[in-house]
mmCIF file of C-alpha atoms in Angstrom:
data_model
loop_
_atom_site.group_PDB
_atom_site.id
_atom_site.type_symbol
_atom_site.label_atom_id
_atom_site.label_comp_id
_atom_site.label_asym_id
_atom_site.label_seq_id
_atom_site.Cartn_x
_atom_site.Cartn_y
_atom_site.Cartn_z
ATOM 1 C CA UNK A 1 -4.525 12.134 6.136
ATOM 2 C CA UNK A 2 -8.475 11.881 6.226
ATOM 3 C CA UNK A 3 -10.080 8.472 6.893
ATOM 4 C CA UNK A 4 -12.788 8.053 4.083
ATOM 5 C CA UNK A 5 -14.086 4.508 4.943
ATOM 6 C CA UNK A 6 -13.526 1.582 7.032
ATOM 7 C CA UNK A 7 -14.656 -1.934 7.428
ATOM 8 C CA UNK A 8 -15.384 -3.880 10.696
ATOM 9 C CA UNK A 9 -13.572 -7.230 10.671
ATOM 10 C CA UNK A 10 -16.482 -9.375 11.681
ATOM 11 C CA UNK A 11 -15.243 -12.494 10.212
ATOM 12 C CA UNK A 12 -18.060 -12.788 7.471
ATOM 13 C CA UNK A 13 -15.759 -12.126 4.658
ATOM 14 C CA UNK A 14 -12.774 -14.565 4.519
ATOM 15 C CA UNK A 15 -10.599 -16.434 2.093
ATOM 16 C CA UNK A 16 -13.236 -19.084 1.770
ATOM 17 C CA UNK A 17 -16.089 -16.549 0.651
ATOM 18 C CA UNK A 18 -13.626 -14.964 -1.929
ATOM 19 C CA UNK A 19 -12.090 -18.042 -3.569
ATOM 20 C CA UNK A 20 -14.255 -17.434 -6.743
ATOM 21 C CA UNK A 21 -12.589 -14.000 -7.130
ATOM 22 C CA UNK A 22 -9.285 -13.989 -9.091
ATOM 23 C CA UNK A 23 -7.938 -11.172 -6.777
ATOM 24 C CA UNK A 24 -8.812 -13.193 -3.565
ATOM 25 C CA UNK A 25 -9.639 -12.076 -0.014
ATOM 26 C CA UNK A 26 -6.909 -9.339 0.099
ATOM 27 C CA UNK A 27 -8.079 -7.792 -3.168
ATOM 28 C CA UNK A 28 -11.579 -7.981 -2.099
ATOM 29 C CA UNK A 29 -10.841 -5.853 0.990
ATOM 30 C CA UNK A 30 -9.395 -3.136 -1.325
ATOM 31 C CA UNK A 31 -12.453 -3.106 -3.558
ATOM 32 C CA UNK A 32 -14.827 -3.009 -0.624
ATOM 33 C CA UNK A 33 -13.073 -0.024 0.952
ATOM 34 C CA UNK A 34 -13.093 2.068 -2.406
ATOM 35 C CA UNK A 35 -16.748 1.278 -3.327
ATOM 36 C CA UNK A 36 -18.038 4.607 -2.032
ATOM 37 C CA UNK A 37 -15.544 6.794 -3.633
ATOM 38 C CA UNK A 38 -17.311 9.266 -5.831
ATOM 39 C CA UNK A 39 -16.188 9.389 -9.370
ATOM 40 C CA UNK A 40 -13.187 7.583 -10.932
ATOM 41 C CA UNK A 41 -9.458 8.196 -11.603
ATOM 42 C CA UNK A 42 -8.094 7.625 -8.093
ATOM 43 C CA UNK A 43 -4.529 6.226 -7.374
ATOM 44 C CA UNK A 44 -4.873 3.349 -4.780
ATOM 45 C CA UNK A 45 -1.624 2.707 -2.887
ATOM 46 C CA UNK A 46 -1.269 -0.727 -1.308
ATOM 47 C CA UNK A 47 1.445 -2.630 0.342
ATOM 48 C CA UNK A 48 2.570 -6.252 -0.721
ATOM 49 C CA UNK A 49 -0.173 -8.025 1.310
ATOM 50 C CA UNK A 50 -2.927 -6.541 -0.989
ATOM 51 C CA UNK A 51 -1.258 -6.088 -4.276
ATOM 52 C CA UNK A 52 -1.764 -8.479 -7.270
ATOM 53 C CA UNK A 53 -2.080 -8.527 -10.921
ATOM 54 C CA UNK A 54 -5.839 -9.392 -11.044
ATOM 55 C CA UNK A 55 -6.597 -6.453 -8.576
ATOM 56 C CA UNK A 56 -4.632 -4.133 -10.807
ATOM 57 C CA UNK A 57 -6.797 -5.382 -13.921
ATOM 58 C CA UNK A 58 -10.006 -4.905 -12.022
ATOM 59 C CA UNK A 59 -9.221 -1.354 -10.722
ATOM 60 C CA UNK A 60 -8.413 -0.487 -14.430
ATOM 61 C CA UNK A 61 -11.692 -1.629 -15.536
ATOM 62 C CA UNK A 62 -13.180 0.561 -12.621
ATOM 63 C CA UNK A 63 -11.291 3.541 -13.856
ATOM 64 C CA UNK A 64 -8.673 3.643 -10.998
ATOM 65 C CA UNK A 65 -4.953 3.069 -10.988
ATOM 66 C CA UNK A 66 -2.782 0.875 -8.592
ATOM 67 C CA UNK A 67 0.540 1.492 -7.278
ATOM 68 C CA UNK A 68 1.981 -0.887 -4.583
ATOM 69 C CA UNK A 69 4.783 -3.319 -3.713
ATOM 70 C CA UNK A 70 4.025 -6.904 -4.648
ATOM 71 C CA UNK A 71 5.386 -10.293 -3.381
ATOM 72 C CA UNK A 72 7.540 -12.139 -5.862
ATOM 73 C CA UNK A 73 5.113 -15.147 -5.711
ATOM 74 C CA UNK A 74 2.206 -13.093 -6.919
ATOM 75 C CA UNK A 75 2.862 -12.928 -10.627
ATOM 76 C CA UNK A 76 6.322 -11.133 -10.786
ATOM 77 C CA UNK A 77 7.754 -12.583 -14.027
ATOM 78 C CA UNK A 78 10.972 -14.541 -13.939
ATOM 79 C CA UNK A 79 13.143 -12.147 -15.775
ATOM 80 C CA UNK A 80 12.263 -9.441 -13.261
ATOM 81 C CA UNK A 81 13.184 -11.402 -10.196
ATOM 82 C CA UNK A 82 16.627 -10.398 -8.666
ATOM 83 C CA UNK A 83 18.943 -13.319 -8.147
ATOM 84 C CA UNK A 84 19.978 -12.537 -4.617
ATOM 85 C CA UNK A 85 18.514 -11.380 -1.239
ATOM 86 C CA UNK A 86 21.237 -8.763 -0.677
ATOM 87 C CA UNK A 87 23.290 -6.565 -3.080
ATOM 88 C CA UNK A 88 26.174 -8.507 -4.605
ATOM 89 C CA UNK A 89 28.811 -7.828 -7.328
ATOM 90 C CA UNK A 90 26.474 -9.473 -9.955
ATOM 91 C CA UNK A 91 23.534 -7.632 -8.615
ATOM 92 C CA UNK A 92 24.705 -4.336 -6.948
ATOM 93 C CA UNK A 93 22.469 -1.885 -5.087
ATOM 94 C CA UNK A 94 20.643 0.301 -7.706
ATOM 95 C CA UNK A 95 19.956 -2.655 -10.098
ATOM 96 C CA UNK A 96 16.624 -2.131 -11.899
ATOM 97 C CA UNK A 97 14.628 -4.631 -13.974
ATOM 98 C CA UNK A 98 11.210 -4.152 -15.539
ATOM 99 C CA UNK A 99 8.512 -5.711 -17.456
ATOM 100 C CA UNK A 100 5.174 -4.675 -18.864
ATOM 101 C CA UNK A 101 2.002 -6.167 -20.308
ATOM 102 C CA UNK A 102 1.438 -6.159 -24.051
ATOM 103 C CA UNK A 103 -1.168 -3.255 -23.745
ATOM 104 C CA UNK A 104 1.456 -1.213 -21.829
ATOM 105 C CA UNK A 105 -0.944 -0.534 -18.906
ATOM 106 C CA UNK A 106 0.680 -2.684 -16.037
ATOM 107 C CA UNK A 107 4.261 -2.371 -15.239
ATOM 108 C CA UNK A 108 6.428 -4.509 -12.755
ATOM 109 C CA UNK A 109 9.785 -3.275 -11.509
ATOM 110 C CA UNK A 110 12.371 -4.804 -9.365
ATOM 111 C CA UNK A 111 14.800 -2.648 -7.596
ATOM 112 C CA UNK A 112 17.898 -3.746 -5.348
ATOM 113 C CA UNK A 113 17.911 -1.547 -2.312
ATOM 114 C CA UNK A 114 19.127 -3.324 0.892
ATOM 115 C CA UNK A 115 17.217 -6.061 -0.429
ATOM 116 C CA UNK A 116 15.052 -6.705 -3.542
ATOM 117 C CA UNK A 117 11.855 -4.685 -3.782
ATOM 118 C CA UNK A 118 9.193 -5.315 -6.249
ATOM 119 C CA UNK A 119 6.615 -2.733 -7.545
ATOM 120 C CA UNK A 120 3.482 -2.986 -9.581
ATOM 121 C CA UNK A 121 2.502 0.353 -11.193
ATOM 122 C CA UNK A 122 -0.393 1.289 -13.511
ATOM 123 C CA UNK A 123 0.382 5.071 -12.964
ATOM 124 C CA UNK A 124 3.841 6.199 -13.887
ATOM 125 C CA UNK A 125 5.047 3.561 -16.240
ATOM 126 C CA UNK A 126 8.735 4.106 -17.355
ATOM 127 C CA UNK A 127 9.115 7.593 -15.903
ATOM 128 C CA UNK A 128 12.295 7.990 -13.807
ATOM 129 C CA UNK A 129 13.081 9.628 -10.555
ATOM 130 C CA UNK A 130 16.006 10.033 -8.140
ATOM 131 C CA UNK A 131 16.207 8.656 -4.474
ATOM 132 C CA UNK A 132 18.775 9.322 -1.972
ATOM 133 C CA UNK A 133 20.262 6.633 0.471
ATOM 134 C CA UNK A 134 22.607 7.127 3.208
ATOM 135 C CA UNK A 135 25.602 4.869 2.978
ATOM 136 C CA UNK A 136 27.986 5.357 5.812
ATOM 137 C CA UNK A 137 28.546 9.099 6.121
ATOM 138 C CA UNK A 138 27.686 9.680 2.439
ATOM 139 C CA UNK A 139 24.514 10.179 0.740
ATOM 140 C CA UNK A 140 24.227 8.421 -2.733
ATOM 141 C CA UNK A 141 21.744 9.028 -5.501
ATOM 142 C CA UNK A 142 20.100 6.369 -7.439
ATOM 143 C CA UNK A 143 17.939 6.424 -10.528
ATOM 144 C CA UNK A 144 14.754 4.588 -10.023
ATOM 145 C CA UNK A 145 11.394 4.212 -11.754
ATOM 146 C CA UNK A 146 9.110 7.095 -10.642
ATOM 147 C CA UNK A 147 6.695 4.610 -9.042
ATOM 148 C CA UNK A 148 9.198 3.810 -6.378
ATOM 149 C CA UNK A 149 9.764 7.525 -5.427
ATOM 150 C CA UNK A 150 5.887 8.056 -5.472
ATOM 151 C CA UNK A 151 5.324 4.952 -3.254
ATOM 152 C CA UNK A 152 7.781 5.964 -0.859
ATOM 153 C CA UNK A 153 6.080 9.386 -0.601
ATOM 154 C CA UNK A 154 2.470 8.168 -0.080
ATOM 155 C CA UNK A 155 3.045 4.775 1.890
ATOM 156 C CA UNK A 156 2.206 4.585 5.505
ATOM 157 C CA UNK A 157 -0.975 6.965 5.218
ATOM 158 C CA UNK A 158 -2.938 4.601 7.492
ATOM 159 C CA UNK A 159 -0.134 4.009 10.103
ATOM 160 C CA UNK A 160 0.243 7.890 10.316
ATOM 161 C CA UNK A 161 -3.398 8.193 10.772
ATOM 162 C CA UNK A 162 -3.316 5.477 13.456
ATOM 163 C CA UNK A 163 -0.597 7.253 15.137
ATOM 164 C CA UNK A 164 -2.790 10.187 15.699
ATOM 165 C CA UNK A 165 -5.813 8.150 16.284
ATOM 166 C CA UNK A 166 -4.327 5.941 19.102
ATOM 167 C CA UNK A 167 -1.524 8.131 20.065
ATOM 168 C CA UNK A 168 -1.008 10.448 23.147
ATOM 169 C CA UNK A 169 -4.063 12.480 22.483
ATOM 170 C CA UNK A 170 -6.425 9.546 21.598
ATOM 171 C CA UNK A 171 -8.789 7.978 24.046
ATOM 172 C CA UNK A 172 -8.698 4.499 22.799
ATOM 173 C CA UNK A 173 -7.127 1.743 24.894
ATOM 174 C CA UNK A 174 -6.395 4.021 27.865
ATOM 175 C CA UNK A 175 -8.954 2.516 30.136
ATOM 176 C CA UNK A 176 -9.440 -1.034 31.593
ATOM 177 C CA UNK A 177 -12.774 -1.841 30.105
ATOM 178 C CA UNK A 178 -12.579 -4.713 27.686
ATOM 179 C CA UNK A 179 -16.294 -4.701 26.709
ATOM 180 C CA UNK A 180 -16.372 -4.553 22.861
ATOM 181 C CA UNK A 181 -19.400 -2.014 22.738
ATOM 182 C CA UNK A 182 -17.116 0.410 24.705
ATOM 183 C CA UNK A 183 -14.064 -0.296 22.606
ATOM 184 C CA UNK A 184 -16.051 0.224 19.326
ATOM 185 C CA UNK A 185 -17.406 3.603 20.811
ATOM 186 C CA UNK A 186 -13.806 4.775 21.713
ATOM 187 C CA UNK A 187 -12.671 3.712 18.136
ATOM 188 C CA UNK A 188 -15.497 5.722 16.351
ATOM 189 C CA UNK A 189 -14.933 8.742 18.614
ATOM 190 C CA UNK A 190 -11.191 8.603 17.971
ATOM 191 C CA UNK A 191 -11.881 8.382 14.154
ATOM 192 C CA UNK A 192 -13.920 11.420 14.386
ATOM 193 C CA UNK A 193 -11.337 13.382 16.459
ATOM 194 C CA UNK A 194 -8.462 12.387 14.066
ATOM 195 C CA UNK A 195 -10.412 13.521 10.938
ATOM 196 C CA UNK A 196 -11.320 16.743 12.575
ATOM 197 C CA UNK A 197 -7.589 17.261 13.399
ATOM 198 C CA UNK A 198 -6.557 16.479 9.817
ATOM 199 C CA UNK A 199 -9.166 19.055 8.479
ATOM 200 C CA UNK A 200 -7.953 21.631 10.943
ATOM 201 C CA UNK A 201 -4.331 21.229 9.785
#
């Protein structure tokens, strides 16, 4: 729950500037944010806005692993794509499909939850876990690739941090001043405050 690095969105980095990179603008944002991490061997968790196959390859070359949901249009093989947007008789809830690269380093999974979910995983591979879902008054268990369980555990770290930073105890956006320098100061102060609270906990 500690903020390690951040980037001001000043507009200098955009899709046009990153068109020569195979991982694009969103992948470049991830690579910029991890550039100061000491050492190697981190697991980077991203949502489907950032996750792509070229980014996964680049992170592996840099000694890091990637775990994240991925959009179907960003390199999900056709045999992994689920045929419907809701559970059906042919594709019931709990259906799992998978594919992997020839070097066994990158796995892509699909899982039918309330809708199709696609996951790119360079961490856990074919390990399995159990997730529980409430259906009516009952809890049902489903066997899923371990990456799904780990992703559910670690996703939303930025959202939880922002809840602390801008929540009831934060100073940000409580006044009427719209001057950007004041807003920037409030944001930086709140970042320090939220980090201190995370260390205290």
